[in-house]
PDB file of C-alpha atoms in Angstrom:
ATOM      1  CA  UNK U  17      -0.048   0.317  -0.039  1.00  0.00           C
ATOM      2  CA  UNK U  18       1.444   3.365  -1.237  1.00  0.00           C
ATOM      3  CA  UNK U  19      -1.477   5.674   0.503  1.00  0.00           C
ATOM      4  CA  UNK U  20      -4.391   5.443   2.649  1.00  0.00           C
ATOM      5  CA  UNK U  21      -7.334   7.830   2.873  1.00  0.00           C
ATOM      6  CA  UNK U  22      -7.844   8.061   6.876  1.00  0.00           C
ATOM      7  CA  UNK U  23     -10.729   9.894   7.965  1.00  0.00           C
ATOM      8  CA  UNK U  24     -11.347  11.132  11.184  1.00  0.00           C
ATOM      9  CA  UNK U  25     -12.862  14.004  12.929  1.00  0.00           C
ATOM     10  CA  UNK U  26     -11.656  17.959  12.761  1.00  0.00           C
ATOM     11  CA  UNK U  27     -12.495  18.444  16.802  1.00  0.00           C
ATOM     12  CA  UNK U  28     -10.274  15.653  18.819  1.00  0.00           C
ATOM     13  CA  UNK U  29     -13.367  14.020  20.368  1.00  0.00           C
ATOM     14  CA  UNK U  30     -14.082  14.079  24.578  1.00  0.00           C
ATOM     15  CA  UNK U  31     -11.483  10.396  25.180  1.00  0.00           C
ATOM     16  CA  UNK U  32      -7.649  11.836  24.870  1.00  0.00           C
ATOM     17  CA  UNK U  33      -7.409   8.556  23.788  1.00  0.00           C
ATOM     18  CA  UNK U  34      -8.683   9.608  20.371  1.00  0.00           C
ATOM     19  CA  UNK U  35      -5.886  11.985  19.738  1.00  0.00           C
ATOM     20  CA  UNK U  36      -2.853   9.759  21.035  1.00  0.00           C
ATOM     21  CA  UNK U  37      -3.835   7.190  18.573  1.00  0.00           C
ATOM     22  CA  UNK U  38      -3.517  10.338  14.609  1.00  0.00           C
ATOM     23  CA  UNK U  39      -0.467  10.094  16.803  1.00  0.00           C
ATOM     24  CA  UNK U  40       0.024   7.217  16.636  1.00  0.00           C
ATOM     25  CA  UNK U  41      -1.000   5.969  13.514  1.00  0.00           C
ATOM     26  CA  UNK U  42       0.373   9.093  11.870  1.00  0.00           C
ATOM     27  CA  UNK U  43       3.839   7.997  12.659  1.00  0.00           C
ATOM     28  CA  UNK U  44       3.616   4.250  12.392  1.00  0.00           C
ATOM     29  CA  UNK U  45       1.916   5.338   8.597  1.00  0.00           C
ATOM     30  CA  UNK U  46       5.178   7.214   7.988  1.00  0.00           C
ATOM     31  CA  UNK U  47       6.854   4.813   9.928  1.00  0.00           C
ATOM     32  CA  UNK U  48       5.688   2.204   7.619  1.00  0.00           C
ATOM     33  CA  UNK U  49       6.039   4.897   3.861  1.00  0.00           C
ATOM     34  CA  UNK U  50       2.450   4.471   3.460  1.00  0.00           C
ATOM     35  CA  UNK U  51       1.630   7.764   2.903  1.00  0.00           C
ATOM     36  CA  UNK U  52      -1.743  10.044   3.829  1.00  0.00           C
ATOM     37  CA  UNK U  53      -4.975  11.239   2.191  1.00  0.00           C
ATOM     38  CA  UNK U  54      -7.053  13.117   3.950  1.00  0.00           C
ATOM     39  CA  UNK U  55      -9.594  16.302   4.774  1.00  0.00           C
ATOM     40  CA  UNK U  56      -6.582  18.638   4.493  1.00  0.00           C
ATOM     41  CA  UNK U  57      -7.705  20.533   8.099  1.00  0.00           C
ATOM     42  CA  UNK U  58      -5.606  21.514  10.512  1.00  0.00           C
ATOM     43  CA  UNK U  59      -8.084  20.891  13.564  1.00  0.00           C
ATOM     44  CA  UNK U  60      -8.954  18.587  15.417  1.00  0.00           C
ATOM     45  CA  UNK U  61      -8.372  14.420  14.916  1.00  0.00           C
ATOM     46  CA  UNK U  62      -7.607  15.379  11.066  1.00  0.00           C
ATOM     47  CA  UNK U  63      -4.520  17.669  12.073  1.00  0.00           C
ATOM     48  CA  UNK U  64      -3.051  15.518  13.810  1.00  0.00           C
ATOM     49  CA  UNK U  65      -2.969  12.775  11.921  1.00  0.00           C
ATOM     50  CA  UNK U  66      -0.984  15.150   9.322  1.00  0.00           C
ATOM     51  CA  UNK U  67       1.537  16.489  11.782  1.00  0.00           C
ATOM     52  CA  UNK U  68       1.901  13.245  12.798  1.00  0.00           C
ATOM     53  CA  UNK U  69       2.733  11.843   9.662  1.00  0.00           C
ATOM     54  CA  UNK U  70       5.018  14.531   8.436  1.00  0.00           C
ATOM     55  CA  UNK U  71       6.872  14.483  11.280  1.00  0.00           C
ATOM     56  CA  UNK U  72       7.620  10.902  10.071  1.00  0.00           C
ATOM     57  CA  UNK U  73       8.690  12.756   7.144  1.00  0.00           C
ATOM     58  CA  UNK U  74       5.624  11.334   5.593  1.00  0.00           C
ATOM     59  CA  UNK U  75       3.699  11.863   2.873  1.00  0.00           C
ATOM     60  CA  UNK U  76       0.544  13.629   3.239  1.00  0.00           C
ATOM     61  CA  UNK U  77      -1.943  14.541   0.368  1.00  0.00           C
ATOM     62  CA  UNK U  78      -4.943  17.143   1.499  1.00  0.00           C
ATOM     63  CA  UNK U  79      -8.220  17.574  -0.167  1.00  0.00           C
ATOM     64  CA  UNK U  80     -10.158  20.421   0.741  1.00  0.00           C
ATOM     65  CA  UNK U  81     -12.742  21.857  -0.818  1.00  0.00           C
ATOM     66  CA  UNK U  82     -12.606  25.865  -2.322  1.00  0.00           C
ATOM     67  CA  UNK U  83     -15.627  27.328   1.071  1.00  0.00           C
ATOM     68  CA  UNK U  84     -13.660  25.587   3.693  1.00  0.00           C
ATOM     69  CA  UNK U  85      -9.555  27.103   2.450  1.00  0.00           C
ATOM     70  CA  UNK U  86     -11.871  30.383   2.828  1.00  0.00           C
ATOM     71  CA  UNK U  87     -13.161  29.873   6.914  1.00  0.00           C
ATOM     72  CA  UNK U  88      -8.539  29.439   7.116  1.00  0.00           C
ATOM     73  CA  UNK U  89      -9.523  25.846   7.854  1.00  0.00           C
ATOM     74  CA  UNK U  90      -6.605  24.395   5.175  1.00  0.00           C
ATOM     75  CA  UNK U  91      -4.132  22.784   6.864  1.00  0.00           C
ATOM     76  CA  UNK U  92      -0.660  24.229   5.064  1.00  0.00           C
ATOM     77  CA  UNK U  93       2.486  22.634   5.832  1.00  0.00           C
ATOM     78  CA  UNK U  94       1.335  19.473   3.646  1.00  0.00           C
ATOM     79  CA  UNK U  95       2.915  17.649   0.866  1.00  0.00           C
ATOM     80  CA  UNK U  96       0.251  18.474  -1.572  1.00  0.00           C
ATOM     81  CA  UNK U  97      -3.338  20.286  -1.134  1.00  0.00           C
ATOM     82  CA  UNK U  98      -5.413  19.544  -3.277  1.00  0.00           C
ATOM     83  CA  UNK U  99      -7.968  22.478  -3.055  1.00  0.00           C
ATOM     84  CA  UNK U 100     -12.233  21.314  -4.792  1.00  0.00           C
ATOM     85  CA  UNK U 101     -14.786  22.129  -5.896  1.00  0.00           C
ATOM     86  CA  UNK U 102     -17.495  20.365  -3.967  1.00  0.00           C
ATOM     87  CA  UNK U 103     -17.333  17.690  -1.308  1.00  0.00           C
ATOM     88  CA  UNK U 104     -18.779  15.295  -3.875  1.00  0.00           C
ATOM     89  CA  UNK U 105     -15.345  16.133  -5.176  1.00  0.00           C
ATOM     90  CA  UNK U 106     -13.278  15.547  -2.388  1.00  0.00           C
ATOM     91  CA  UNK U 107     -14.269  12.435  -1.207  1.00  0.00           C
ATOM     92  CA  UNK U 108     -13.865  10.837  -6.070  1.00  0.00           C
ATOM     93  CA  UNK U 109     -10.335  12.341  -5.475  1.00  0.00           C
ATOM     94  CA  UNK U 110      -9.943  11.058  -1.983  1.00  0.00           C
ATOM     95  CA  UNK U 111     -10.356   7.282  -3.185  1.00  0.00           C
ATOM     96  CA  UNK U 112      -8.437   8.641  -6.146  1.00  0.00           C
ATOM     97  CA  UNK U 113      -5.699   8.930  -4.651  1.00  0.00           C
ATOM     98  CA  UNK U 114      -5.975   5.988  -2.175  1.00  0.00           C
ATOM     99  CA  UNK U 115      -4.988   2.544  -1.905  1.00  0.00           C
ATOM    100  CA  UNK U 116      -8.244   1.839   0.757  1.00  0.00           C
ATOM    101  CA  UNK U 117      -9.934   3.578   4.244  1.00  0.00           C
ATOM    102  CA  UNK U 118      -9.728   3.688   7.842  1.00  0.00           C
ATOM    103  CA  UNK U 119     -11.630   5.342   9.834  1.00  0.00           C
ATOM    104  CA  UNK U 120     -10.990   6.594  13.339  1.00  0.00           C
ATOM    105  CA  UNK U 121     -13.676   8.372  15.499  1.00  0.00           C
ATOM    106  CA  UNK U 122     -15.359  11.765  14.328  1.00  0.00           C
ATOM    107  CA  UNK U 123     -18.460  12.498  13.349  1.00  0.00           C
ATOM    108  CA  UNK U 124     -20.872  13.838  10.263  1.00  0.00           C
ATOM    109  CA  UNK U 125     -18.237  14.002   7.851  1.00  0.00           C
ATOM    110  CA  UNK U 126     -16.753  10.775   8.811  1.00  0.00           C
ATOM    111  CA  UNK U 127     -19.679   8.175   8.575  1.00  0.00           C
ATOM    112  CA  UNK U 128     -20.416  10.228   4.920  1.00  0.00           C
ATOM    113  CA  UNK U 129     -17.379   9.508   3.851  1.00  0.00           C
ATOM    114  CA  UNK U 130     -17.155   6.013   4.915  1.00  0.00           C
ATOM    115  CA  UNK U 131     -20.248   5.388   3.904  1.00  0.00           C
ATOM    116  CA  UNK U 132     -19.815   6.608   0.881  1.00  0.00           C
ATOM    117  CA  UNK U 133     -16.712   4.113   0.378  1.00  0.00           C
ATOM    118  CA  UNK U 134     -18.858   1.127   1.103  1.00  0.00           C
ATOM    119  CA  UNK U 135     -21.485   1.831  -0.658  1.00  0.00           C
ATOM    120  CA  UNK U 136     -19.194   2.589  -3.952  1.00  0.00           C
ATOM    121  CA  UNK U 137     -16.649  -1.034  -3.286  1.00  0.00           C
ATOM    122  CA  UNK U 138     -21.052  -2.190  -3.505  1.00  0.00           C
ATOM    123  CA  UNK U 139     -20.834  -0.896  -6.760  1.00  0.00           C
ATOM    124  CA  UNK U 140     -18.475  -1.812  -8.209  1.00  0.00           C
ATOM    125  CA  UNK U 141     -16.625   2.110  -8.831  1.00  0.00           C
ATOM    126  CA  UNK U 142     -13.508   1.023  -6.682  1.00  0.00           C
ATOM    127  CA  UNK U 143     -11.470  -2.236  -4.955  1.00  0.00           C
ATOM    128  CA  UNK U 144     -10.321  -0.581  -1.878  1.00  0.00           C
ATOM    129  CA  UNK U 145     -10.512  -2.127   1.834  1.00  0.00           C
ATOM    130  CA  UNK U 146     -11.696   0.136   4.357  1.00  0.00           C
ATOM    131  CA  UNK U 147     -12.004  -0.745   8.728  1.00  0.00           C
ATOM    132  CA  UNK U 148     -13.444   0.893  11.094  1.00  0.00           C
ATOM    133  CA  UNK U 149     -10.304   0.989  13.925  1.00  0.00           C
ATOM    134  CA  UNK U 150     -12.573   1.334  16.861  1.00  0.00           C
ATOM    135  CA  UNK U 151     -10.323   3.002  18.412  1.00  0.00           C
ATOM    136  CA  UNK U 152     -11.418   2.985  22.991  1.00  0.00           C
ATOM    137  CA  UNK U 153     -15.169   1.098  21.727  1.00  0.00           C
ATOM    138  CA  UNK U 154     -16.131   4.082  19.494  1.00  0.00           C
ATOM    139  CA  UNK U 155     -17.047   2.342  17.515  1.00  0.00           C
ATOM    140  CA  UNK U 156     -18.913  -1.054  18.728  1.00  0.00           C
ATOM    141  CA  UNK U 157     -22.279   0.724  18.452  1.00  0.00           C
ATOM    142  CA  UNK U 158     -22.276   1.217  14.678  1.00  0.00           C
ATOM    143  CA  UNK U 159     -20.727  -1.914  14.098  1.00  0.00           C
ATOM    144  CA  UNK U 160     -23.900  -3.474  16.441  1.00  0.00           C
ATOM    145  CA  UNK U 161     -26.248  -1.446  14.108  1.00  0.00           C
ATOM    146  CA  UNK U 162     -25.375  -2.286  11.530  1.00  0.00           C
ATOM    147  CA  UNK U 163     -24.971  -6.501  11.959  1.00  0.00           C
ATOM    148  CA  UNK U 164     -28.467  -5.246  12.823  1.00  0.00           C
ATOM    149  CA  UNK U 165     -29.441  -4.718   9.179  1.00  0.00           C
ATOM    150  CA  UNK U 166     -27.838  -7.096   8.516  1.00  0.00           C
ATOM    151  CA  UNK U 167     -29.839  -9.716  10.567  1.00  0.00           C
ATOM    152  CA  UNK U 168     -32.652  -7.691   8.609  1.00  0.00           C
ATOM    153  CA  UNK U 169     -31.987  -8.446   5.580  1.00  0.00           C
ATOM    154  CA  UNK U 170     -30.781  -4.899   4.023  1.00  0.00           C
ATOM    155  CA  UNK U 171     -26.487  -5.767   3.552  1.00  0.00           C
ATOM    156  CA  UNK U 172     -25.967  -9.381   2.812  1.00  0.00           C
ATOM    157  CA  UNK U 173     -23.284 -11.180   5.252  1.00  0.00           C
ATOM    158  CA  UNK U 174     -20.644 -11.346   1.506  1.00  0.00           C
ATOM    159  CA  UNK U 175     -21.541  -7.001   3.128  1.00  0.00           C
ATOM    160  CA  UNK U 176     -20.593  -6.812   6.130  1.00  0.00           C
ATOM    161  CA  UNK U 177     -17.781  -9.115   6.155  1.00  0.00           C
ATOM    162  CA  UNK U 178     -16.192  -6.173   3.724  1.00  0.00           C
ATOM    163  CA  UNK U 179     -16.668  -3.213   6.830  1.00  0.00           C
ATOM    164  CA  UNK U 180     -12.612  -4.718   8.432  1.00  0.00           C
ATOM    165  CA  UNK U 181     -12.487  -3.432  11.698  1.00  0.00           C
ATOM    166  CA  UNK U 182      -9.777  -3.803  14.714  1.00  0.00           C
ATOM    167  CA  UNK U 183      -8.712  -1.701  17.868  1.00  0.00           C
ATOM    168  CA  UNK U 184      -4.185  -1.785  17.272  1.00  0.00           C
ATOM    169  CA  UNK U 185      -3.147  -0.453  14.255  1.00  0.00           C
ATOM    170  CA  UNK U 186      -0.804  -2.527  13.214  1.00  0.00           C
ATOM    171  CA  UNK U 187      -3.038  -5.002  13.188  1.00  0.00           C
ATOM    172  CA  UNK U 188      -5.347  -2.656  11.079  1.00  0.00           C
ATOM    173  CA  UNK U 189      -2.522  -2.028   9.043  1.00  0.00           C
ATOM    174  CA  UNK U 190      -2.320  -5.768   7.820  1.00  0.00           C
ATOM    175  CA  UNK U 191      -5.796  -6.416   7.311  1.00  0.00           C
ATOM    176  CA  UNK U 192      -5.474  -3.261   5.067  1.00  0.00           C
ATOM    177  CA  UNK U 193      -2.336  -4.743   2.951  1.00  0.00           C
ATOM    178  CA  UNK U 194      -3.705  -8.364   2.556  1.00  0.00           C
ATOM    179  CA  UNK U 195      -7.361  -7.183   2.335  1.00  0.00           C
ATOM    180  CA  UNK U 196      -5.365  -4.773  -1.485  1.00  0.00           C
ATOM    181  CA  UNK U 197      -3.531  -7.303  -1.613  1.00  0.00           C
ATOM    182  CA  UNK U 198      -5.919  -9.570  -3.180  1.00  0.00           C
ATOM    183  CA  UNK U 199      -8.161  -7.860  -4.261  1.00  0.00           C
ATOM    184  CA  UNK U 200      -5.318  -7.183  -6.209  1.00  0.00           C
ATOM    185  CA  UNK U 201      -5.133 -10.570  -7.564  1.00  0.00           C
ATOM    186  CA  UNK U 202      -8.875 -10.339  -8.688  1.00  0.00           C
ATOM    187  CA  UNK U 203     -10.678 -11.208  -5.414  1.00  0.00           C
ATOM    188  CA  UNK U 204     -13.783 -10.494  -4.879  1.00  0.00           C
ATOM    189  CA  UNK U 205     -14.052  -6.918  -2.327  1.00  0.00           C
TER     190      UNK U 205
END
């Protein structure tokens, strides 16, 4: 894997573990020479992971809508900052730039990005894996809800199995690398 898109909050969240994990994930990505693709912001978990990858001499590609640049939330110290016109263009560009996706704790934007990556995968627009980094059990309730949706016949078991979950950073990266490698070899993802 050359690059991972990381979806995460523009806030740091209530639990300091979220910020610590963002910093650790960034450091591990830089150590493994995996570039970061993210929303281009300087605030919250977004800024923390970008700064961490940069501190490890890693590559960081931010993708931000023009309207947010104007609000002065864009991170100006990145390897490359892509300025786009819309949120839709942002998500498409992030998908083009990455080999897989990690969802860390975040809000409505993180959920939107995660579910769009999953639905685009389901529709065959890409074959890139995605994973919930379940820091401090943040995603437990959503995992239970997705299982409820499966039990009610709206998501297949095979589609559910695509939603990878890890609590440890090393395991998360390994699961994504394994799934991405499988997709490159023609396995259904």
